[in-house]
Amino acid sequence: MSAEAVVTDVMIKAYASLGAGLAIGLGAIGSAVGIGIACSKLIEAIARQPESENKVRTWFILGFAFMEAQTLYAFVVAMMLFFK
Amino acid sequence: MSSFESVNSILPALPLPGLSEHQALQVEFTWLAMIIVVAVLVTVVLGLKRVPGVLQNIVELLTEFIEGFMRDIVGPRWVKYFPLVMTAFLFIIVSNYLGLLPGCVAPTGSLSTTAAFALVIFFYYNGVGVRLHGLRYFKHFIGPIPALAPFMLPLEIISELARPFSLAVRLFANMMAGHVIIGLCYAAVVIGVPLIGMLFESFVTAWIQAVVFSLLTMIYLGGAVLADQEH
């Protein structure tokens, strides 16, 4: 392998690692904000109507999984970059 | 991903043709999960008692849990679709917890397992919709206003095709992320710290993902069964 090829290889690895970190970091912003809003609304709803807790919590868990999934997609992309 | 997977399994990796060692292990643990589910259910059903024991109590609790959702979401004809949802739920919850035992591999940590489940569910609920409503089932693809159909049709088709994809990737990514986090904790400190990851996974990820998977299955089924009504 020539010196140039080695440098290119190292650069690809470096940028892939950088991209992996950015992917998971930026990807987590959205679901963090979303889960925060949903959680505050859940507490609000339970405080207003304590008897609705079970039903509200079920749909919260469902929405939680949807929001969390966005970060997990980012995580998969980060892993693909990292173990390139 | 392979660098985080432990090779110290309690089962020997069989030399299955065309599969790597880890894939062979995943196939074996898929069978193990199926055997656990079938064995537990057969034991409970053969020994049904009026005053339930521990095992019967657990199975009844899980069944009633899913039954409550089915009644709400799928409507009066829920019994017919109950077996598929319950099978998916039990298999996923058993294999999620199986992956937490040291020396075991989670079958749901493989995209092949989750994709197979998602595809079965995708074809099943579309088949149910077509059988119950005929070609009218496809009417919901064009949206509520006929004039907007050219815009709605591609969007609806994309969102329909995204369903099995997101079902499969959500479960797989959750399990894989959990295992990678446990692996990272293990790499940092060998004693104690991995427990944090394992506790989080056992109390949050493992059962929430099983519940979410079966809830989404029910919602899709409910959409197909009640396609002629407003919902």
mmCIF file of C-alpha atoms in Angstrom:
data_model
loop_
_atom_site.group_PDB
_atom_site.id
_atom_site.type_symbol
_atom_site.label_atom_id
_atom_site.label_comp_id
_atom_site.label_asym_id
_atom_site.label_seq_id
_atom_site.Cartn_x
_atom_site.Cartn_y
_atom_site.Cartn_z
ATOM 1 C CA MET A 1 0.000 0.000 0.000
ATOM 2 C CA SER A 2 1.365 3.399 -0.908
ATOM 3 C CA ALA A 3 1.626 6.166 1.667
ATOM 4 C CA GLU A 4 -1.153 8.047 -0.085
ATOM 5 C CA ALA A 5 -3.546 5.104 0.158
ATOM 6 C CA VAL A 6 -2.794 4.727 3.866
ATOM 7 C CA VAL A 7 -3.503 8.401 4.452
ATOM 8 C CA THR A 8 -6.776 8.139 2.481
ATOM 9 C CA ASP A 9 -7.776 5.099 4.519
ATOM 10 C CA VAL A 10 -7.057 6.878 7.802
ATOM 11 C CA MET A 11 -8.980 9.934 6.637
ATOM 12 C CA ILE A 12 -12.003 7.798 5.699
ATOM 13 C CA LYS A 13 -11.945 6.171 9.135
ATOM 14 C CA ALA A 14 -11.571 9.556 10.842
ATOM 15 C CA TYR A 15 -14.485 11.115 8.987
ATOM 16 C CA ALA A 16 -16.614 8.005 9.527
ATOM 17 C CA SER A 17 -16.009 8.211 13.283
ATOM 18 C CA LEU A 18 -16.806 11.918 13.232
ATOM 19 C CA GLY A 19 -19.973 11.219 11.280
ATOM 20 C CA ALA A 20 -20.987 8.464 13.708
ATOM 21 C CA GLY A 21 -20.688 10.823 16.664
ATOM 22 C CA LEU A 22 -22.595 13.570 14.871
ATOM 23 C CA ALA A 23 -25.283 11.141 13.707
ATOM 24 C CA ILE A 24 -26.135 9.861 17.161
ATOM 25 C CA GLY A 25 -25.717 13.269 18.824
ATOM 26 C CA LEU A 26 -27.885 15.219 16.397
ATOM 27 C CA GLY A 27 -30.327 12.339 16.075
ATOM 28 C CA ALA A 28 -30.902 12.294 19.824
ATOM 29 C CA ILE A 29 -31.959 15.977 19.930
ATOM 30 C CA GLY A 30 -35.308 15.422 18.275
ATOM 31 C CA SER A 31 -36.434 12.493 20.354
ATOM 32 C CA ALA A 32 -35.159 14.109 23.556
ATOM 33 C CA VAL A 33 -37.313 17.182 22.921
ATOM 34 C CA GLY A 34 -40.241 15.024 21.838
ATOM 35 C CA ILE A 35 -40.103 12.725 24.853
ATOM 36 C CA GLY A 36 -39.715 15.727 27.145
ATOM 37 C CA ILE A 37 -42.852 17.380 25.754
ATOM 38 C CA ALA A 38 -44.807 14.112 25.836
ATOM 39 C CA CYS A 39 -43.742 13.396 29.405
ATOM 40 C CA SER A 40 -44.735 16.857 30.617
ATOM 41 C CA LYS A 41 -48.130 16.479 28.931
ATOM 42 C CA LEU A 42 -48.520 13.038 30.515
ATOM 43 C CA ILE A 43 -47.941 14.469 33.977
ATOM 44 C CA GLU A 44 -50.334 17.325 33.208
ATOM 45 C CA ALA A 45 -53.031 14.917 32.066
ATOM 46 C CA ILE A 46 -52.629 12.684 35.102
ATOM 47 C CA ALA A 47 -52.714 15.707 37.414
ATOM 48 C CA ARG A 48 -55.956 16.910 35.844
ATOM 49 C CA GLN A 49 -57.649 13.534 35.693
ATOM 50 C CA PRO A 50 -55.947 10.964 37.920
ATOM 51 C CA GLU A 51 -58.483 8.286 36.947
ATOM 52 C CA SER A 52 -57.323 8.394 33.309
ATOM 53 C CA GLU A 53 -53.782 7.404 34.259
ATOM 54 C CA ASN A 54 -53.776 3.873 32.869
ATOM 55 C CA LYS A 55 -55.179 4.782 29.463
ATOM 56 C CA VAL A 56 -52.980 7.839 29.060
ATOM 57 C CA ARG A 57 -49.896 5.916 30.063
ATOM 58 C CA THR A 58 -50.528 3.230 27.428
ATOM 59 C CA TRP A 59 -50.615 5.777 24.642
ATOM 60 C CA PHE A 60 -47.629 7.548 26.126
ATOM 61 C CA ILE A 61 -45.627 4.322 25.936
ATOM 62 C CA LEU A 62 -46.653 3.893 22.311
ATOM 63 C CA GLY A 63 -45.645 7.447 21.431
ATOM 64 C CA PHE A 64 -42.475 7.052 23.461
ATOM 65 C CA ALA A 65 -41.487 4.066 21.349
ATOM 66 C CA PHE A 66 -42.099 6.036 18.153
ATOM 67 C CA MET A 67 -39.964 8.933 19.343
ATOM 68 C CA GLU A 68 -37.244 6.710 20.700
ATOM 69 C CA ALA A 69 -37.118 4.858 17.397
ATOM 70 C CA GLN A 70 -35.767 7.979 15.665
ATOM 71 C CA THR A 71 -32.694 7.936 17.894
ATOM 72 C CA LEU A 72 -32.328 4.219 17.312
ATOM 73 C CA TYR A 73 -32.321 4.725 13.553
ATOM 74 C CA ALA A 74 -29.556 7.262 14.123
ATOM 75 C CA PHE A 75 -27.818 4.698 16.317
ATOM 76 C CA VAL A 76 -27.949 2.086 13.556
ATOM 77 C CA VAL A 77 -26.477 4.583 11.099
ATOM 78 C CA ALA A 78 -23.767 5.486 13.632
ATOM 79 C CA MET A 79 -22.888 1.825 14.128
ATOM 80 C CA MET A 80 -22.738 1.280 10.370
ATOM 81 C CA LEU A 81 -20.338 4.206 10.086
ATOM 82 C CA PHE A 82 -18.287 3.199 13.107
ATOM 83 C CA PHE A 83 -17.734 -0.431 12.117
ATOM 84 C CA LYS A 84 -17.170 0.458 8.475
ATOM 85 C CA MET B 1 -21.329 -5.042 15.548
ATOM 86 C CA SER B 2 -19.569 -8.359 15.789
ATOM 87 C CA SER B 3 -16.871 -6.977 18.068
ATOM 88 C CA PHE B 4 -19.403 -6.567 20.890
ATOM 89 C CA GLU B 5 -21.024 -9.971 20.552
ATOM 90 C CA SER B 6 -19.795 -12.469 23.078
ATOM 91 C CA VAL B 7 -18.831 -15.859 21.726
ATOM 92 C CA ASN B 8 -19.139 -17.591 25.113
ATOM 93 C CA SER B 9 -22.501 -19.170 24.551
ATOM 94 C CA ILE B 10 -24.170 -21.867 26.632
ATOM 95 C CA LEU B 11 -25.054 -23.707 23.420
ATOM 96 C CA PRO B 12 -22.392 -24.975 21.023
ATOM 97 C CA ALA B 13 -22.549 -23.315 17.608
ATOM 98 C CA LEU B 14 -23.709 -25.919 15.121
ATOM 99 C CA PRO B 15 -22.014 -25.883 11.711
ATOM 100 C CA LEU B 16 -25.093 -24.771 9.791
ATOM 101 C CA PRO B 17 -24.346 -24.335 6.071
ATOM 102 C CA GLY B 18 -23.985 -20.770 4.856
ATOM 103 C CA LEU B 19 -24.211 -19.191 8.317
ATOM 104 C CA SER B 20 -21.513 -17.646 10.443
ATOM 105 C CA GLU B 21 -21.006 -18.848 13.992
ATOM 106 C CA HIS B 22 -23.059 -16.002 15.446
ATOM 107 C CA GLN B 23 -25.891 -16.474 12.975
ATOM 108 C CA ALA B 24 -25.993 -20.193 13.778
ATOM 109 C CA LEU B 25 -26.250 -19.299 17.468
ATOM 110 C CA GLN B 26 -29.113 -16.939 16.702
ATOM 111 C CA VAL B 27 -30.965 -19.720 14.892
ATOM 112 C CA GLU B 28 -30.418 -22.043 17.854
ATOM 113 C CA PHE B 29 -31.632 -19.474 20.362
ATOM 114 C CA THR B 30 -34.679 -18.771 18.208
ATOM 115 C CA TRP B 31 -35.536 -22.445 18.582
ATOM 116 C CA LEU B 32 -34.799 -22.267 22.301
ATOM 117 C CA ALA B 33 -37.190 -19.321 22.702
ATOM 118 C CA MET B 34 -39.888 -21.192 20.769
ATOM 119 C CA ILE B 35 -39.367 -24.296 22.909
ATOM 120 C CA ILE B 36 -39.625 -22.223 26.106
ATOM 121 C CA VAL B 37 -42.880 -20.597 24.973
ATOM 122 C CA VAL B 38 -44.439 -23.892 23.868
ATOM 123 C CA ALA B 39 -43.257 -25.770 26.973
ATOM 124 C CA VAL B 40 -44.583 -23.133 29.383
ATOM 125 C CA LEU B 41 -47.937 -22.894 27.638
ATOM 126 C CA VAL B 42 -48.376 -26.676 27.368
ATOM 127 C CA THR B 43 -47.489 -27.104 31.053
ATOM 128 C CA VAL B 44 -49.989 -24.425 32.056
ATOM 129 C CA VAL B 45 -52.809 -25.637 29.821
ATOM 130 C CA LEU B 46 -52.428 -29.291 30.840
ATOM 131 C CA GLY B 47 -52.478 -28.347 34.519
ATOM 132 C CA LEU B 48 -55.214 -25.687 34.484
ATOM 133 C CA LYS B 49 -56.460 -25.108 38.034
ATOM 134 C CA ARG B 50 -59.232 -23.058 39.567
ATOM 135 C CA VAL B 51 -56.741 -21.581 42.015
ATOM 136 C CA PRO B 52 -53.821 -20.761 39.724
ATOM 137 C CA GLY B 53 -50.215 -21.453 40.591
ATOM 138 C CA VAL B 54 -47.335 -19.108 39.870
ATOM 139 C CA LEU B 55 -46.860 -20.059 36.233
ATOM 140 C CA GLN B 56 -50.579 -20.013 35.439
ATOM 141 C CA ASN B 57 -50.861 -16.626 37.131
ATOM 142 C CA ILE B 58 -48.129 -15.152 34.947
ATOM 143 C CA VAL B 59 -49.626 -16.542 31.745
ATOM 144 C CA GLU B 60 -53.116 -15.340 32.732
ATOM 145 C CA LEU B 61 -51.759 -11.885 33.521
ATOM 146 C CA LEU B 62 -50.072 -11.589 30.116
ATOM 147 C CA THR B 63 -53.132 -12.940 28.301
ATOM 148 C CA GLU B 64 -55.493 -10.529 30.034
ATOM 149 C CA PHE B 65 -53.094 -7.669 29.393
ATOM 150 C CA ILE B 66 -53.166 -8.284 25.627
ATOM 151 C CA GLU B 67 -56.887 -9.096 25.700
ATOM 152 C CA GLY B 68 -57.693 -5.677 27.190
ATOM 153 C CA PHE B 69 -55.878 -3.911 24.365
ATOM 154 C CA MET B 70 -57.447 -6.161 21.727
ATOM 155 C CA ARG B 71 -60.980 -5.361 22.921
ATOM 156 C CA ASP B 72 -60.304 -1.639 22.758
ATOM 157 C CA ILE B 73 -58.460 -1.504 19.469
ATOM 158 C CA VAL B 74 -59.643 -4.330 17.208
ATOM 159 C CA GLY B 75 -63.277 -4.242 18.257
ATOM 160 C CA PRO B 76 -65.858 -7.010 18.784
ATOM 161 C CA ARG B 77 -64.199 -9.488 16.400
ATOM 162 C CA TRP B 78 -60.934 -9.504 18.343
ATOM 163 C CA VAL B 79 -60.903 -13.232 19.251
ATOM 164 C CA LYS B 80 -60.138 -14.249 15.680
ATOM 165 C CA TYR B 81 -56.943 -12.219 15.551
ATOM 166 C CA PHE B 82 -55.834 -12.852 19.120
ATOM 167 C CA PRO B 83 -53.524 -15.873 18.440
ATOM 168 C CA LEU B 84 -51.187 -14.013 16.078
ATOM 169 C CA VAL B 85 -50.783 -11.019 18.379
ATOM 170 C CA MET B 86 -50.290 -13.193 21.449
ATOM 171 C CA THR B 87 -47.752 -15.392 19.643
ATOM 172 C CA ALA B 88 -45.744 -12.364 18.595
ATOM 173 C CA PHE B 89 -45.939 -10.886 22.085
ATOM 174 C CA LEU B 90 -44.884 -14.055 23.915
ATOM 175 C CA PHE B 91 -42.076 -14.893 21.520
ATOM 176 C CA ILE B 92 -40.677 -11.374 21.585
ATOM 177 C CA ILE B 93 -40.854 -10.986 25.350
ATOM 178 C CA VAL B 94 -39.231 -14.403 25.922
ATOM 179 C CA SER B 95 -36.456 -13.759 23.447
ATOM 180 C CA ASN B 96 -35.832 -10.233 24.779
ATOM 181 C CA TYR B 97 -35.343 -11.583 28.287
ATOM 182 C CA LEU B 98 -33.365 -14.559 26.959
ATOM 183 C CA GLY B 99 -30.839 -12.108 25.560
ATOM 184 C CA LEU B 100 -30.217 -10.722 29.044
ATOM 185 C CA LEU B 101 -29.022 -14.039 30.478
ATOM 186 C CA PRO B 102 -25.253 -14.378 30.372
ATOM 187 C CA GLY B 103 -24.194 -16.759 27.637
ATOM 188 C CA CYS B 104 -27.379 -16.323 25.647
ATOM 189 C CA VAL B 105 -28.087 -14.523 22.386
ATOM 190 C CA ALA B 106 -31.334 -12.598 21.850
ATOM 191 C CA PRO B 107 -33.088 -13.861 18.707
ATOM 192 C CA THR B 108 -34.721 -10.433 18.365
ATOM 193 C CA GLY B 109 -31.262 -8.866 18.188
ATOM 194 C CA SER B 110 -31.081 -10.076 14.605
ATOM 195 C CA LEU B 111 -32.731 -8.117 11.809
ATOM 196 C CA SER B 112 -33.744 -11.374 10.088
ATOM 197 C CA THR B 113 -36.000 -12.452 12.977
ATOM 198 C CA THR B 114 -37.711 -9.096 13.360
ATOM 199 C CA ALA B 115 -38.069 -8.615 9.598
ATOM 200 C CA ALA B 116 -39.696 -12.037 9.299
ATOM 201 C CA PHE B 117 -42.181 -11.100 12.038
ATOM 202 C CA ALA B 118 -42.923 -7.720 10.495
ATOM 203 C CA LEU B 119 -43.486 -9.195 7.020
ATOM 204 C CA VAL B 120 -45.821 -11.897 8.344
ATOM 205 C CA ILE B 121 -47.840 -9.211 10.126
ATOM 206 C CA PHE B 122 -47.829 -6.893 7.108
ATOM 207 C CA PHE B 123 -49.222 -9.550 4.749
ATOM 208 C CA TYR B 124 -51.611 -10.869 7.384
ATOM 209 C CA TYR B 125 -53.405 -7.617 8.133
ATOM 210 C CA ASN B 126 -53.598 -6.634 4.491
ATOM 211 C CA GLY B 127 -55.014 -10.082 3.731
ATOM 212 C CA VAL B 128 -57.557 -9.676 6.520
ATOM 213 C CA GLY B 129 -58.562 -6.273 5.139
ATOM 214 C CA VAL B 130 -59.023 -7.615 1.612
ATOM 215 C CA ARG B 131 -60.974 -10.645 2.808
ATOM 216 C CA LEU B 132 -63.331 -8.613 4.972
ATOM 217 C CA HIS B 133 -63.897 -5.642 2.675
ATOM 218 C CA GLY B 134 -62.893 -6.833 -0.789
ATOM 219 C CA LEU B 135 -61.511 -4.161 -3.081
ATOM 220 C CA ARG B 136 -63.153 -1.450 -0.991
ATOM 221 C CA TYR B 137 -60.267 -2.011 1.423
ATOM 222 C CA PHE B 138 -57.988 -0.119 -0.961
ATOM 223 C CA LYS B 139 -60.264 2.889 -0.859
ATOM 224 C CA HIS B 140 -58.512 4.286 2.170
ATOM 225 C CA PHE B 141 -55.394 4.648 0.045
ATOM 226 C CA ILE B 142 -56.931 7.507 -1.941
ATOM 227 C CA GLY B 143 -57.808 9.550 1.112
ATOM 228 C CA PRO B 144 -61.072 11.255 2.055
ATOM 229 C CA ILE B 145 -61.341 13.662 -0.900
ATOM 230 C CA PRO B 146 -61.301 12.157 -4.445
ATOM 231 C CA ALA B 147 -59.787 15.316 -5.942
ATOM 232 C CA LEU B 148 -56.708 14.915 -3.767
ATOM 233 C CA ALA B 149 -56.194 11.254 -4.728
ATOM 234 C CA PRO B 150 -53.134 11.819 -6.985
ATOM 235 C CA PHE B 151 -51.343 13.452 -4.052
ATOM 236 C CA MET B 152 -52.584 11.097 -1.365
ATOM 237 C CA LEU B 153 -51.926 7.836 -3.199
ATOM 238 C CA PRO B 154 -48.104 7.961 -3.241
ATOM 239 C CA LEU B 155 -48.002 9.211 0.347
ATOM 240 C CA GLU B 156 -50.327 6.482 1.560
ATOM 241 C CA ILE B 157 -48.399 3.779 -0.302
ATOM 242 C CA ILE B 158 -45.101 5.004 1.159
ATOM 243 C CA SER B 159 -46.513 5.150 4.669
ATOM 244 C CA GLU B 160 -47.989 1.673 4.210
ATOM 245 C CA LEU B 161 -44.646 0.247 3.078
ATOM 246 C CA ALA B 162 -42.841 2.030 5.919
ATOM 247 C CA ARG B 163 -44.871 0.101 8.484
ATOM 248 C CA PRO B 164 -43.125 -3.304 8.271
ATOM 249 C CA PHE B 165 -39.769 -1.562 7.922
ATOM 250 C CA SER B 166 -40.237 0.518 11.062
ATOM 251 C CA LEU B 167 -41.677 -2.464 12.995
ATOM 252 C CA ALA B 168 -38.622 -4.556 12.169
ATOM 253 C CA VAL B 169 -35.953 -1.902 12.622
ATOM 254 C CA ARG B 170 -37.421 -0.549 15.877
ATOM 255 C CA LEU B 171 -37.291 -3.894 17.654
ATOM 256 C CA PHE B 172 -33.923 -4.876 16.199
ATOM 257 C CA ALA B 173 -32.276 -1.523 16.922
ATOM 258 C CA ASN B 174 -33.604 -1.448 20.484
ATOM 259 C CA MET B 175 -32.237 -4.878 21.282
ATOM 260 C CA MET B 176 -28.933 -4.273 19.533
ATOM 261 C CA ALA B 177 -28.493 -0.861 21.192
ATOM 262 C CA GLY B 178 -29.184 -2.436 24.575
ATOM 263 C CA HIS B 179 -26.576 -5.105 24.013
ATOM 264 C CA VAL B 180 -24.010 -2.632 22.746
ATOM 265 C CA ILE B 181 -24.574 -0.467 25.838
ATOM 266 C CA ILE B 182 -24.138 -3.485 28.117
ATOM 267 C CA GLY B 183 -20.999 -4.360 26.168
ATOM 268 C CA LEU B 184 -19.664 -0.811 26.601
ATOM 269 C CA CYS B 185 -20.386 -0.910 30.352
ATOM 270 C CA TYR B 186 -18.608 -4.253 30.507
ATOM 271 C CA ALA B 187 -15.636 -2.824 28.646
ATOM 272 C CA ALA B 188 -15.439 0.074 31.133
ATOM 273 C CA VAL B 189 -15.751 -1.827 34.443
ATOM 274 C CA VAL B 190 -16.160 -5.584 34.541
ATOM 275 C CA ILE B 191 -17.954 -5.853 37.895
ATOM 276 C CA GLY B 192 -21.191 -4.084 38.779
ATOM 277 C CA VAL B 193 -21.441 -1.427 36.065
ATOM 278 C CA PRO B 194 -22.899 -3.739 33.359
ATOM 279 C CA LEU B 195 -25.794 -4.289 35.766
ATOM 280 C CA ILE B 196 -26.944 -0.707 35.131
ATOM 281 C CA GLY B 197 -27.370 -1.453 31.455
ATOM 282 C CA MET B 198 -28.957 -4.820 32.170
ATOM 283 C CA LEU B 199 -31.410 -3.360 34.693
ATOM 284 C CA PHE B 200 -32.431 -0.629 32.270
ATOM 285 C CA GLU B 201 -32.924 -3.149 29.526
ATOM 286 C CA SER B 202 -34.878 -5.616 31.651
ATOM 287 C CA PHE B 203 -37.190 -3.030 33.248
ATOM 288 C CA VAL B 204 -37.658 -0.698 30.301
ATOM 289 C CA THR B 205 -36.571 -1.881 26.873
ATOM 290 C CA ALA B 206 -37.389 -5.579 26.932
ATOM 291 C CA TRP B 207 -41.064 -5.442 27.828
ATOM 292 C CA ILE B 208 -41.858 -2.031 26.345
ATOM 293 C CA GLN B 209 -40.628 -3.209 22.975
ATOM 294 C CA ALA B 210 -42.725 -6.390 23.180
ATOM 295 C CA VAL B 211 -45.783 -4.322 24.174
ATOM 296 C CA VAL B 212 -45.167 -1.741 21.468
ATOM 297 C CA PHE B 213 -44.709 -4.396 18.803
ATOM 298 C CA SER B 214 -47.985 -6.105 19.689
ATOM 299 C CA LEU B 215 -49.816 -2.769 20.151
ATOM 300 C CA LEU B 216 -48.783 -1.669 16.670
ATOM 301 C CA THR B 217 -49.822 -5.036 15.264
ATOM 302 C CA MET B 218 -53.224 -4.526 16.878
ATOM 303 C CA ILE B 219 -53.534 -0.984 15.552
ATOM 304 C CA TYR B 220 -52.733 -2.112 12.001
ATOM 305 C CA LEU B 221 -55.138 -5.038 12.366
ATOM 306 C CA GLY B 222 -57.795 -2.742 13.771
ATOM 307 C CA GLY B 223 -57.323 -0.407 10.806
ATOM 308 C CA ALA B 224 -57.832 -3.337 8.420
ATOM 309 C CA VAL B 225 -60.785 -4.872 10.289
ATOM 310 C CA LEU B 226 -62.609 -1.556 10.756
ATOM 311 C CA ALA B 227 -61.637 -0.127 7.363
ATOM 312 C CA ASP B 228 -65.273 0.646 6.495
ATOM 313 C CA GLN B 229 -65.763 2.809 9.575
ATOM 314 C CA GLU B 230 -64.480 6.182 10.562
ATOM 315 C CA HIS B 231 -61.465 5.897 12.827
#
